Amino acid sequence: MAEKFKIIGGESLKGEVSIGGAKNAVLKLLAATILVKGSTKIYNVPQLTDVDIMLNVLSDLGAKYIYNKDEKSVVVDADSITSITAKYELVSKMRASFIILGALMSRCREAIVALPGGCAIGERRVDFHIKGLEALGAKIKIENGYVHAKASKLIGTDIYLDIPSVGATENLMLAAVTAEGSTRIQNAAQEPEIIDLANFLNTLGADISGAGTSEIVINGVKQEHLHPAEYTTIPDRIEAGTYMAAVVATRGKAIIKNVYPAHLTFFNDKLIKMGASIKLVEPTTIEVSCRNKLNSINFVTQPYPGFPTDLQAIAMTLLTTANGVGIITESLYENRFMQVPDLRRMGADIHQDRNHAIIKGVKNLTGATVVASDLRAGAALVIAGLMANGETIVEKLHHVDRGYEAFEHKLSNLGAKIKRFNDTDNTIQNSGMVDIRGIL
Ligand code: EPU
């Protein structure tokens, strides 16, 4: 049943919120568990539909898992891998499943993985993943929508990435863990999630250095050298940035726990320039507040440590009611302004020309029915709803559930008026029998 949020805007968010484990790290860690024979335990695993999909991918390969949602831990037993195929049904639901390609190559030297295809935000090619694997010695055939990669052995080499692709860096790191000799990935992605994957793999016995810089060196180790381990993933910097923006958007004041401020330097700086106050309370706790109308800013999305594309839509929402004019350039994806038509429906004044958006601050947004077209656009519309006068309905919540654990609960705890409902409730509401405002 299609679920929606109903939001009554205008409440200043106050209180405390704790950030969960990083989706974009934990998905890769889960894929990496199949490198090891035996049981590996990961802590700080958020409860997200994307995590469920990755667990299904692992289970299809023959791995067994125990997902303890109370403890937020997952144990994966990859003692026996009985299949080398990641089906289209799963990869098409979540592109990150494609990361299993490198992991299977490391463990089995053969993999059949569905090509993910494009998605709402852009073409999202995987050519660097393929070329990198070929450079390591894999023979690759693309047939019937699947990548079939095979190698009698993988041999370390130098690989230069045209773009510092996160997924390609991770897939190649995984494949190179058990290659013969050293692999050097140049122009590698430097995201914190890359460091987390390297740290995890090293905990399992891999020999990786340079993660977090543009050159990563993977000295191949023998498969038998790898061993099970326990590991805790990093906090989700995009979830943290989302709550920071929500507090600033509603002129609130809140404590945000379990955040690594160093992972958000660029974003913090932009929020401060807009007029927010961000204080470090403890090494992993910050206090965010904002009293005044925001100032406009300009920014270009860039690979880490630049402004994160995953916070672009959310920052755009802040600009809709800021003083002056802000300009955003989206440099990573061809189509990541999906939120624009919906923000306009809420009263925003946005002019878009290809990958540039010019946002002229208006006095206020007004509530409307809007559609979450992808994960981050969905979060941006939720924040717009919190800022807007009146009532906002955000549809297609399955996108939001991919990356925000207990979103409405965490926001409600901060004082937001937000409620999840489904089509049945909606029918009742439309028939005028129940005013859903009463249940908020
Ligand atoms: N690209 C290519 N060829 C390739 C690989 C990438 O042309 O072989 C292009 C892509 O088309 C894209 C750009 O390079 O335009 C960046 O893609 P990248 O590979 O870095 O991204 P990704 O690994 O597919 C991860 C995150 C995204 C995040 C990007 C950039 C995961 C599961 N996803 O995607 O997160 O936007 O890095 O930081 O880690 C999200 O969480 O909402 C999300 C989309």
Tab-separated table of C-alpha atoms and ligand atoms in Angstrom:
chain	number	residue	atom	x	y	z
A	1	MET	CA	0.000	0.000	0.000
A	2	ALA	CA	1.385	3.404	-0.969
A	3	GLU	CA	2.475	5.282	2.115
A	4	LYS	CA	2.631	9.053	2.477
A	5	PHE	CA	3.645	11.640	5.025
A	6	LYS	CA	1.279	14.292	6.217
A	7	ILE	CA	3.161	17.259	7.599
A	8	ILE	CA	1.826	20.394	9.263
A	9	GLY	CA	4.572	22.980	8.870
A	10	GLY	CA	5.675	25.776	11.137
A	11	GLU	CA	7.076	23.971	14.196
A	12	SER	CA	10.639	24.829	15.256
A	13	LEU	CA	12.564	21.588	15.770
A	14	LYS	CA	14.021	21.272	19.264
A	15	GLY	CA	15.573	18.510	21.327
A	16	GLU	CA	17.954	15.695	20.492
A	17	VAL	CA	18.423	13.255	17.650
A	18	SER	CA	20.903	10.426	17.188
A	19	ILE	CA	22.327	9.545	13.785
A	20	GLY	CA	22.409	5.934	12.590
A	21	GLY	CA	25.031	3.982	10.688
A	22	ALA	CA	25.988	5.149	7.197
A	23	LYS	CA	23.828	3.492	4.538
A	24	ASN	CA	26.413	3.980	1.818
A	25	ALA	CA	29.121	2.422	3.977
A	26	VAL	CA	27.209	-0.477	5.463
A	27	LEU	CA	25.916	-1.707	2.079
A	28	LYS	CA	29.503	-2.142	0.880
A	29	LEU	CA	30.620	-3.709	4.159
A	30	LEU	CA	27.845	-6.267	3.823
A	31	ALA	CA	28.984	-7.111	0.290
A	32	ALA	CA	32.566	-7.411	1.563
A	33	THR	CA	31.604	-10.052	4.149
A	34	ILE	CA	31.577	-12.691	1.390
A	35	LEU	CA	35.353	-12.382	1.024
A	36	VAL	CA	35.708	-14.316	4.250
A	37	LYS	CA	34.840	-17.885	5.113
A	38	GLY	CA	33.106	-17.753	8.485
A	39	SER	CA	30.925	-15.311	10.416
A	40	THR	CA	31.545	-11.589	10.338
A	41	LYS	CA	29.596	-9.176	12.527
A	42	ILE	CA	28.815	-5.564	11.652
A	43	TYR	CA	27.412	-3.115	14.230
A	44	ASN	CA	25.576	0.179	13.733
A	45	VAL	CA	23.528	-1.187	10.839
A	46	PRO	CA	20.544	1.082	10.143
A	47	GLN	CA	17.097	-0.400	9.544
A	48	LEU	CA	16.544	0.488	5.897
A	49	THR	CA	14.981	-1.185	2.882
A	50	ASP	CA	18.325	-0.932	1.064
A	51	VAL	CA	19.960	-3.010	3.819
A	52	ASP	CA	17.234	-5.647	3.381
A	53	ILE	CA	17.940	-5.765	-0.360
A	54	MET	CA	21.680	-6.271	0.161
A	55	LEU	CA	20.939	-9.054	2.664
A	56	ASN	CA	18.728	-10.708	0.018
A	57	VAL	CA	21.604	-10.468	-2.480
A	58	LEU	CA	23.912	-12.216	0.012
A	59	SER	CA	21.334	-14.838	0.824
A	60	ASP	CA	20.855	-15.625	-2.902
A	61	LEU	CA	24.593	-16.324	-3.085
A	62	GLY	CA	24.318	-18.878	-0.298
A	63	ALA	CA	25.429	-16.734	2.647
A	64	LYS	CA	23.406	-16.906	5.858
A	65	TYR	CA	22.676	-13.914	8.023
A	66	ILE	CA	21.180	-12.882	11.336
A	67	TYR	CA	19.893	-9.327	11.445
A	68	ASN	CA	19.389	-8.246	15.062
A	69	LYS	CA	17.378	-5.074	14.657
A	70	ASP	CA	17.382	-4.254	18.400
A	71	GLU	CA	21.159	-4.481	18.574
A	72	LYS	CA	21.460	-2.932	15.082
A	73	SER	CA	23.862	-5.663	14.123
A	74	VAL	CA	24.163	-8.140	11.281
A	75	VAL	CA	26.125	-11.383	11.344
A	76	VAL	CA	26.914	-12.802	7.909
A	77	ASP	CA	28.122	-16.379	7.602
A	78	ALA	CA	29.693	-16.687	4.148
A	79	ASP	CA	31.321	-20.042	4.785
A	80	SER	CA	29.695	-21.457	1.706
A	81	ILE	CA	28.983	-19.457	-1.458
A	82	THR	CA	26.759	-21.567	-3.676
A	83	SER	CA	25.860	-19.093	-6.452
A	84	ILE	CA	27.731	-16.369	-8.310
A	85	THR	CA	24.644	-14.618	-9.687
A	86	ALA	CA	23.104	-11.353	-8.521
A	87	LYS	CA	19.672	-11.208	-10.135
A	88	TYR	CA	18.178	-8.257	-11.997
A	89	GLU	CA	15.180	-8.280	-9.630
A	90	LEU	CA	17.483	-7.184	-6.806
A	91	VAL	CA	20.067	-5.076	-8.664
A	92	SER	CA	17.314	-3.093	-10.381
A	93	LYS	CA	15.796	-2.289	-6.984
A	94	MET	CA	19.112	-1.034	-5.617
A	95	ARG	CA	22.096	-0.066	-7.766
A	96	ALA	CA	24.488	-0.511	-4.839
A	97	SER	CA	24.007	-4.292	-5.275
A	98	PHE	CA	26.411	-3.994	-8.210
A	99	ILE	CA	29.216	-3.821	-5.637
A	100	ILE	CA	28.845	-7.577	-5.235
A	101	LEU	CA	30.702	-7.926	-8.551
A	102	GLY	CA	34.093	-7.033	-7.040
A	103	ALA	CA	33.423	-9.095	-3.919
A	104	LEU	CA	32.511	-12.208	-5.952
A	105	MET	CA	35.590	-11.774	-8.146
A	106	SER	CA	37.756	-11.652	-5.036
A	107	ARG	CA	36.164	-14.733	-3.517
A	108	CYS	CA	35.168	-16.898	-6.535
A	109	ARG	CA	37.016	-15.428	-9.542
A	110	GLU	CA	33.689	-15.468	-11.391
A	111	ALA	CA	30.538	-13.380	-11.137
A	112	ILE	CA	27.298	-12.877	-13.042
A	113	VAL	CA	25.740	-9.612	-11.972
A	114	ALA	CA	22.805	-7.776	-13.547
A	115	LEU	CA	23.636	-4.394	-15.064
A	116	PRO	CA	21.789	-1.795	-13.035
A	117	GLY	CA	20.762	0.526	-15.902
A	118	GLY	CA	20.021	4.214	-15.386
A	119	CYS	CA	17.910	5.668	-12.605
A	120	ALA	CA	15.836	8.778	-11.957
A	121	ILE	CA	18.834	11.002	-11.162
A	122	GLY	CA	21.013	10.091	-14.152
A	123	GLU	CA	22.549	7.556	-16.472
A	124	ARG	CA	24.947	6.259	-13.795
A	125	ARG	CA	27.227	4.180	-15.980
A	126	VAL	CA	29.476	1.394	-14.669
A	127	ASP	CA	32.159	1.508	-17.381
A	128	PHE	CA	34.980	2.296	-14.910
A	129	HIS	CA	34.062	-0.754	-12.834
A	130	ILE	CA	34.265	-2.947	-15.945
A	131	LYS	CA	37.469	-1.428	-17.348
A	132	GLY	CA	39.158	-1.680	-13.947
A	133	LEU	CA	38.266	-5.367	-13.587
A	134	GLU	CA	39.575	-6.020	-17.103
A	135	ALA	CA	42.825	-4.291	-16.153
A	136	LEU	CA	43.074	-6.733	-13.223
A	137	GLY	CA	42.844	-9.618	-15.711
A	138	ALA	CA	39.131	-10.452	-15.772
A	139	LYS	CA	37.484	-11.452	-19.032
A	140	ILE	CA	34.139	-9.717	-19.237
A	141	LYS	CA	31.118	-10.438	-21.392
A	142	ILE	CA	27.955	-8.400	-21.323
A	143	GLU	CA	25.007	-10.549	-22.341
A	144	ASN	CA	21.277	-10.417	-21.749
A	145	GLY	CA	21.602	-7.497	-19.382
A	146	TYR	CA	24.188	-9.213	-17.188
A	147	VAL	CA	27.916	-8.727	-16.679
A	148	HIS	CA	29.708	-12.062	-16.698
A	149	ALA	CA	33.223	-11.667	-15.327
A	150	LYS	CA	35.723	-14.495	-15.028
A	151	ALA	CA	39.436	-14.760	-14.268
A	152	SER	CA	41.714	-17.701	-13.561
A	153	LYS	CA	43.721	-15.186	-11.556
A	154	LEU	CA	43.622	-11.458	-10.865
A	155	ILE	CA	46.908	-9.588	-11.102
A	156	GLY	CA	47.502	-6.240	-9.411
A	157	THR	CA	48.076	-3.253	-11.684
A	158	ASP	CA	47.741	0.546	-11.892
A	159	ILE	CA	44.209	1.746	-12.568
A	160	TYR	CA	43.375	5.375	-13.291
A	161	LEU	CA	39.740	6.429	-12.878
A	162	ASP	CA	38.543	9.214	-15.204
A	163	ILE	CA	36.159	10.366	-12.443
A	164	PRO	CA	36.691	9.573	-8.742
A	165	SER	CA	33.715	7.213	-8.777
A	166	VAL	CA	32.709	5.920	-5.357
A	167	GLY	CA	31.282	2.633	-6.636
A	168	ALA	CA	34.156	1.914	-9.039
A	169	THR	CA	36.749	2.610	-6.312
A	170	GLU	CA	34.930	0.212	-3.986
A	171	ASN	CA	34.369	-2.538	-6.566
A	172	LEU	CA	38.040	-2.446	-7.586
A	173	MET	CA	39.272	-2.353	-4.005
A	174	LEU	CA	37.203	-5.450	-3.260
A	175	ALA	CA	38.430	-7.326	-6.333
A	176	ALA	CA	42.065	-6.397	-5.664
A	177	VAL	CA	42.097	-7.653	-2.046
A	178	THR	CA	43.044	-11.180	-3.150
A	179	ALA	CA	44.788	-10.301	-6.454
A	180	GLU	CA	48.447	-11.244	-6.950
A	181	GLY	CA	50.732	-8.265	-6.258
A	182	SER	CA	49.826	-4.613	-5.774
A	183	THR	CA	46.976	-2.614	-7.271
A	184	ARG	CA	47.153	1.172	-7.302
A	185	ILE	CA	43.870	3.047	-7.861
A	186	GLN	CA	44.642	6.596	-8.971
A	187	ASN	CA	42.096	9.413	-8.886
A	188	ALA	CA	40.255	7.233	-6.365
A	189	ALA	CA	37.162	8.492	-4.560
A	190	GLN	CA	38.003	9.913	-1.123
A	191	GLU	CA	34.624	9.647	0.614
A	192	PRO	CA	34.546	8.576	4.298
A	193	GLU	CA	32.632	5.476	3.156
A	194	ILE	CA	35.730	4.440	1.154
A	195	ILE	CA	37.868	4.740	4.284
A	196	ASP	CA	35.304	2.698	6.203
A	197	LEU	CA	35.403	-0.077	3.608
A	198	ALA	CA	39.221	-0.097	3.611
A	199	ASN	CA	39.294	-0.194	7.426
A	200	PHE	CA	36.791	-3.049	7.444
A	201	LEU	CA	38.737	-5.027	4.842
A	202	ASN	CA	41.974	-4.467	6.765
A	203	THR	CA	40.225	-5.738	9.909
A	204	LEU	CA	39.465	-8.900	7.897
A	205	GLY	CA	43.165	-9.233	6.998
A	206	ALA	CA	43.466	-7.195	3.776
A	207	ASP	CA	46.403	-4.871	3.153
A	208	ILE	CA	45.066	-1.517	1.941
A	209	SER	CA	46.643	1.904	2.392
A	210	GLY	CA	45.882	5.406	1.179
A	211	ALA	CA	42.076	5.228	1.503
A	212	GLY	CA	40.779	8.778	1.930
A	213	THR	CA	43.391	10.099	-0.510
A	214	SER	CA	43.323	10.059	-4.310
A	215	GLU	CA	45.683	7.069	-4.470
A	216	ILE	CA	44.804	3.771	-2.851
A	217	VAL	CA	47.234	0.859	-2.778
A	218	ILE	CA	45.927	-2.654	-2.284
A	219	ASN	CA	48.596	-5.288	-1.688
A	220	GLY	CA	46.982	-8.594	-2.543
A	221	VAL	CA	46.751	-11.231	0.178
A	222	LYS	CA	45.910	-14.915	-0.089
A	223	GLN	CA	42.273	-15.816	0.466
A	224	GLU	CA	43.287	-18.063	3.429
A	225	HIS	CA	44.832	-15.010	5.089
A	226	LEU	CA	41.398	-13.364	5.474
A	227	HIS	CA	39.482	-14.072	8.659
A	228	PRO	CA	36.149	-13.172	10.268
A	229	ALA	CA	35.980	-10.084	12.504
A	230	GLU	CA	33.650	-7.607	14.202
A	231	TYR	CA	33.356	-4.032	12.998
A	232	THR	CA	31.275	-0.905	13.701
A	233	THR	CA	30.377	1.281	10.742
A	234	ILE	CA	30.628	5.069	10.708
A	235	PRO	CA	27.657	7.413	11.268
A	236	ASP	CA	25.690	8.532	8.218
A	237	ARG	CA	26.926	11.989	7.248
A	238	ILE	CA	24.016	12.566	4.867
A	239	GLU	CA	21.449	11.684	7.538
A	240	ALA	CA	23.272	14.057	9.911
A	241	GLY	CA	23.260	16.825	7.276
A	242	THR	CA	19.536	16.253	6.713
A	243	TYR	CA	18.692	16.800	10.407
A	244	MET	CA	21.010	19.790	10.591
A	245	ALA	CA	19.172	21.317	7.634
A	246	ALA	CA	15.762	20.490	9.139
A	247	VAL	CA	16.698	22.308	12.365
A	248	VAL	CA	18.034	25.321	10.452
A	249	ALA	CA	14.996	25.340	8.115
A	250	THR	CA	12.605	25.607	11.060
A	251	ARG	CA	14.747	28.085	13.046
A	252	GLY	CA	15.135	25.485	15.755
A	253	LYS	CA	17.853	24.366	18.135
A	254	ALA	CA	18.854	20.741	18.585
A	255	ILE	CA	21.608	18.428	19.719
A	256	ILE	CA	22.726	15.954	17.082
A	257	LYS	CA	24.517	12.901	18.443
A	258	ASN	CA	26.668	10.270	16.798
A	259	VAL	CA	27.962	12.517	14.029
A	260	TYR	CA	31.516	12.940	12.733
A	261	PRO	CA	31.692	16.717	12.097
A	262	ALA	CA	34.869	16.304	10.016
A	263	HIS	CA	32.793	14.395	7.430
A	264	LEU	CA	30.588	17.460	6.923
A	265	THR	CA	33.115	20.289	6.823
A	266	PHE	CA	31.964	21.750	3.517
A	267	PHE	CA	28.285	21.500	4.375
A	268	ASN	CA	28.813	22.994	7.873
A	269	ASP	CA	30.660	25.901	6.344
A	270	LYS	CA	27.774	26.612	3.949
A	271	LEU	CA	25.184	26.378	6.752
A	272	ILE	CA	27.198	28.841	8.832
A	273	LYS	CA	27.408	31.223	5.871
A	274	MET	CA	23.617	30.990	5.619
A	275	GLY	CA	23.341	32.116	9.258
A	276	ALA	CA	23.262	28.881	11.260
A	277	SER	CA	25.245	28.293	14.440
A	278	ILE	CA	27.031	24.949	14.816
A	279	LYS	CA	28.795	24.196	18.100
A	280	LEU	CA	30.871	21.171	18.900
A	281	VAL	CA	29.580	19.832	22.226
A	282	GLU	CA	31.614	16.624	22.283
A	283	PRO	CA	33.746	14.973	19.580
A	284	THR	CA	30.669	13.264	18.095
A	285	THR	CA	27.932	15.633	19.305
A	286	ILE	CA	26.991	19.003	17.848
A	287	GLU	CA	24.435	21.673	18.667
A	288	VAL	CA	22.777	23.274	15.673
A	289	SER	CA	20.604	26.376	15.881
A	290	CYS	CA	19.350	29.207	13.755
A	291	ARG	CA	17.263	32.206	14.707
A	292	ASN	CA	17.216	34.532	11.754
A	293	LYS	CA	16.149	34.464	8.148
A	294	LEU	CA	18.810	32.691	6.104
A	295	ASN	CA	21.227	34.274	3.643
A	296	SER	CA	21.521	32.867	0.149
A	297	ILE	CA	24.660	31.025	-0.913
A	298	ASN	CA	26.057	29.559	-4.127
A	299	PHE	CA	27.603	26.121	-4.409
A	300	VAL	CA	28.729	23.418	-6.819
A	301	THR	CA	28.330	19.756	-5.914
A	302	GLN	CA	31.613	17.892	-6.053
A	303	PRO	CA	33.164	14.601	-5.027
A	304	TYR	CA	34.268	14.500	-1.374
A	305	PRO	CA	35.485	16.696	0.282
A	306	GLY	CA	33.411	19.095	-1.863
A	307	PHE	CA	29.738	19.853	-1.336
A	308	PRO	CA	27.923	16.469	-1.317
A	309	THR	CA	25.443	15.919	-4.146
A	310	ASP	CA	23.343	13.914	-1.693
A	311	LEU	CA	22.645	17.144	0.262
A	312	GLN	CA	22.033	19.330	-2.794
A	313	ALA	CA	18.237	19.006	-2.875
A	314	ILE	CA	18.065	19.609	0.862
A	315	ALA	CA	20.215	22.753	0.620
A	316	MET	CA	18.039	23.964	-2.260
A	317	THR	CA	15.027	23.749	0.039
A	318	LEU	CA	16.780	26.046	2.532
A	319	LEU	CA	17.468	28.552	-0.253
A	320	THR	CA	13.792	28.759	-1.263
A	321	THR	CA	13.038	31.229	1.563
A	322	ALA	CA	16.498	32.781	2.075
A	323	ASN	CA	17.346	36.443	1.514
A	324	GLY	CA	18.550	37.084	-2.029
A	325	VAL	CA	19.430	34.683	-4.816
A	326	GLY	CA	21.377	31.418	-4.624
A	327	ILE	CA	22.911	29.476	-7.491
A	328	ILE	CA	23.454	25.719	-7.429
A	329	THR	CA	25.469	23.791	-9.987
A	330	GLU	CA	25.018	20.009	-9.911
A	331	SER	CA	28.201	18.550	-11.343
A	332	LEU	CA	27.823	14.818	-10.602
A	333	TYR	CA	24.478	13.814	-12.022
A	334	GLU	CA	22.615	14.863	-15.197
A	335	ASN	CA	19.167	14.901	-13.612
A	336	ARG	CA	19.387	15.632	-9.925
A	337	PHE	CA	16.963	18.542	-9.762
A	338	MET	CA	13.936	16.266	-9.523
A	339	GLN	CA	12.664	18.230	-6.526
A	340	VAL	CA	12.344	21.494	-8.483
A	341	PRO	CA	8.812	21.096	-9.911
A	342	ASP	CA	7.487	20.079	-6.486
A	343	LEU	CA	9.258	22.922	-4.672
A	344	ARG	CA	7.732	25.279	-7.247
A	345	ARG	CA	4.315	23.848	-6.456
A	346	MET	CA	4.983	24.904	-2.862
A	347	GLY	CA	5.664	28.465	-3.982
A	348	ALA	CA	9.448	28.394	-4.580
A	349	ASP	CA	10.903	30.647	-7.272
A	350	ILE	CA	13.456	28.430	-9.073
A	351	HIS	CA	14.818	28.839	-12.547
A	352	GLN	CA	16.582	25.760	-13.900
A	353	ASP	CA	18.878	25.642	-16.883
A	354	ARG	CA	20.403	22.200	-17.412
A	355	ASN	CA	22.627	21.559	-14.369
A	356	HIS	CA	22.256	25.071	-12.922
A	357	ALA	CA	19.467	26.237	-10.654
A	358	ILE	CA	18.847	29.831	-9.622
A	359	ILE	CA	16.787	30.101	-6.473
A	360	LYS	CA	15.256	33.446	-5.548
A	361	GLY	CA	14.137	33.455	-1.926
A	362	VAL	CA	10.397	33.922	-1.387
A	363	LYS	CA	8.664	34.984	1.842
A	364	ASN	CA	7.378	31.518	2.624
A	365	LEU	CA	6.443	28.146	1.174
A	366	THR	CA	2.884	26.876	1.266
A	367	GLY	CA	1.859	23.259	1.818
A	368	ALA	CA	0.941	21.086	-1.171
A	369	THR	CA	0.804	17.466	-2.264
A	370	VAL	CA	4.234	16.528	-3.626
A	371	VAL	CA	5.989	13.371	-4.780
A	372	ALA	CA	9.307	11.967	-3.568
A	373	SER	CA	10.975	11.142	-6.876
A	374	ASP	CA	14.140	9.786	-5.282
A	375	LEU	CA	15.611	9.384	-1.820
A	376	ARG	CA	17.196	12.823	-1.321
A	377	ALA	CA	14.538	14.742	-3.271
A	378	GLY	CA	12.049	13.085	-0.914
A	379	ALA	CA	13.944	14.247	2.180
A	380	ALA	CA	14.143	17.771	0.705
A	381	LEU	CA	10.349	17.824	0.279
A	382	VAL	CA	9.845	16.646	3.857
A	383	ILE	CA	11.947	19.601	5.031
A	384	ALA	CA	10.001	21.907	2.712
A	385	GLY	CA	6.827	20.603	4.377
A	386	LEU	CA	8.239	21.392	7.831
A	387	MET	CA	8.968	24.966	6.671
A	388	ALA	CA	5.714	25.552	4.793
A	389	ASN	CA	2.519	27.213	5.957
A	390	GLY	CA	-0.216	24.611	6.243
A	391	GLU	CA	-0.349	21.012	5.249
A	392	THR	CA	1.969	19.052	2.952
A	393	ILE	CA	1.516	15.500	1.734
A	394	VAL	CA	4.681	13.733	0.552
A	395	GLU	CA	3.913	10.710	-1.617
A	396	LYS	CA	6.033	7.700	-2.647
A	397	LEU	CA	7.687	7.229	0.715
A	398	HIS	CA	9.363	4.005	-0.378
A	399	HIS	CA	12.131	6.219	-1.792
A	400	VAL	CA	12.659	7.911	1.576
A	401	ASP	CA	12.599	4.597	3.442
A	402	ARG	CA	15.632	3.477	1.460
A	403	GLY	CA	17.886	5.843	3.379
A	404	TYR	CA	16.234	7.359	6.465
A	405	GLU	CA	15.720	5.112	9.441
A	406	ALA	CA	12.574	5.972	11.447
A	407	PHE	CA	12.454	9.373	9.741
A	408	GLU	CA	9.054	10.455	11.048
A	409	HIS	CA	9.807	9.200	14.584
A	410	LYS	CA	13.075	11.088	14.804
A	411	LEU	CA	11.407	14.246	13.419
A	412	SER	CA	8.387	13.877	15.760
A	413	ASN	CA	10.751	13.575	18.721
A	414	LEU	CA	12.155	16.933	17.657
A	415	GLY	CA	8.630	18.409	17.721
A	416	ALA	CA	7.704	18.097	14.032
A	417	LYS	CA	4.070	17.438	13.163
A	418	ILE	CA	4.492	14.533	10.794
A	419	LYS	CA	2.539	11.343	10.386
A	420	ARG	CA	2.756	8.378	8.047
A	421	PHE	CA	-0.483	7.152	6.554
A	422	ASN	CA	-1.531	4.905	3.714
A	423	ASP	CA	-4.033	5.014	0.894
A	424	THR	CA	-6.813	3.638	3.040
A	425	ASP	CA	-6.428	6.486	5.536
A	426	ASN	CA	-6.279	8.847	2.589
A	427	THR	CA	-9.587	7.570	1.238
A	428	ILE	CA	-11.201	8.155	4.583
A	429	GLN	CA	-9.712	11.609	4.763
A	430	ASN	CA	-10.838	12.492	1.233
A	431	SER	CA	-14.321	11.293	2.000
A	432	GLY	CA	-14.315	13.825	4.825
A	433	MET	CA	-15.038	11.233	7.524
A	434	VAL	CA	-11.811	11.836	9.417
A	435	ASP	CA	-9.746	14.975	9.652
A	436	ILE	CA	-6.257	13.481	9.766
A	437	ARG	CA	-4.993	16.687	11.399
A	438	GLY	CA	-6.564	15.376	14.554
A	439	ILE	CA	-4.145	12.463	14.717
A	440	LEU	CA	-1.011	14.549	14.338
B	1	EPU	N1	30.224	7.225	-13.425
B	1	EPU	C1	30.509	6.861	-14.723
B	1	EPU	N2	31.055	5.616	-14.946
B	1	EPU	C2	31.280	4.743	-13.913
B	1	EPU	C3	30.977	5.135	-12.581
B	1	EPU	C4	30.427	6.379	-12.360
B	1	EPU	O1	30.300	7.626	-15.661
B	1	EPU	O2	31.760	3.651	-14.162
B	1	EPU	C5	29.596	8.545	-13.158
B	1	EPU	C6	28.152	8.379	-12.708
B	1	EPU	O3	27.274	8.260	-13.809
B	1	EPU	C7	27.907	9.620	-11.882
B	1	EPU	C8	29.304	9.947	-11.319
B	1	EPU	O4	30.237	9.177	-12.080
B	1	EPU	O5	27.477	10.648	-12.713
B	1	EPU	C9	29.468	9.618	-9.848
B	1	EPU	O6	29.124	8.283	-9.627
B	1	EPU	P1	29.737	7.387	-8.460
B	1	EPU	O7	30.175	6.105	-9.044
B	1	EPU	O8	30.728	8.182	-7.668
B	1	EPU	O9	28.463	7.163	-7.536
B	1	EPU	P2	27.875	5.793	-6.984
B	1	EPU	O10	28.937	4.950	-6.416
B	1	EPU	O11	26.955	5.208	-8.005
B	1	EPU	C10	27.532	6.708	-4.550
B	1	EPU	C11	26.382	6.844	-3.609
B	1	EPU	C12	25.429	7.918	-4.089
B	1	EPU	C13	26.193	9.233	-4.202
B	1	EPU	C14	27.426	9.059	-5.100
B	1	EPU	C15	28.296	10.287	-5.174
B	1	EPU	C16	26.129	4.596	-2.786
B	1	EPU	C17	25.288	3.386	-2.680
B	1	EPU	N3	25.661	5.579	-3.527
B	1	EPU	O12	26.956	6.349	-5.809
B	1	EPU	O13	24.435	8.058	-3.080
B	1	EPU	O14	25.358	10.226	-4.746
B	1	EPU	O15	28.238	7.962	-4.629
B	1	EPU	O16	28.681	10.703	-3.906
B	1	EPU	O17	27.191	4.682	-2.184
B	1	EPU	C18	22.289	8.443	-2.192
B	1	EPU	O18	22.676	7.946	-1.130
B	1	EPU	O19	21.215	9.082	-2.313
B	1	EPU	C19	23.125	8.297	-3.384
B	1	EPU	C20	22.648	8.432	-4.621
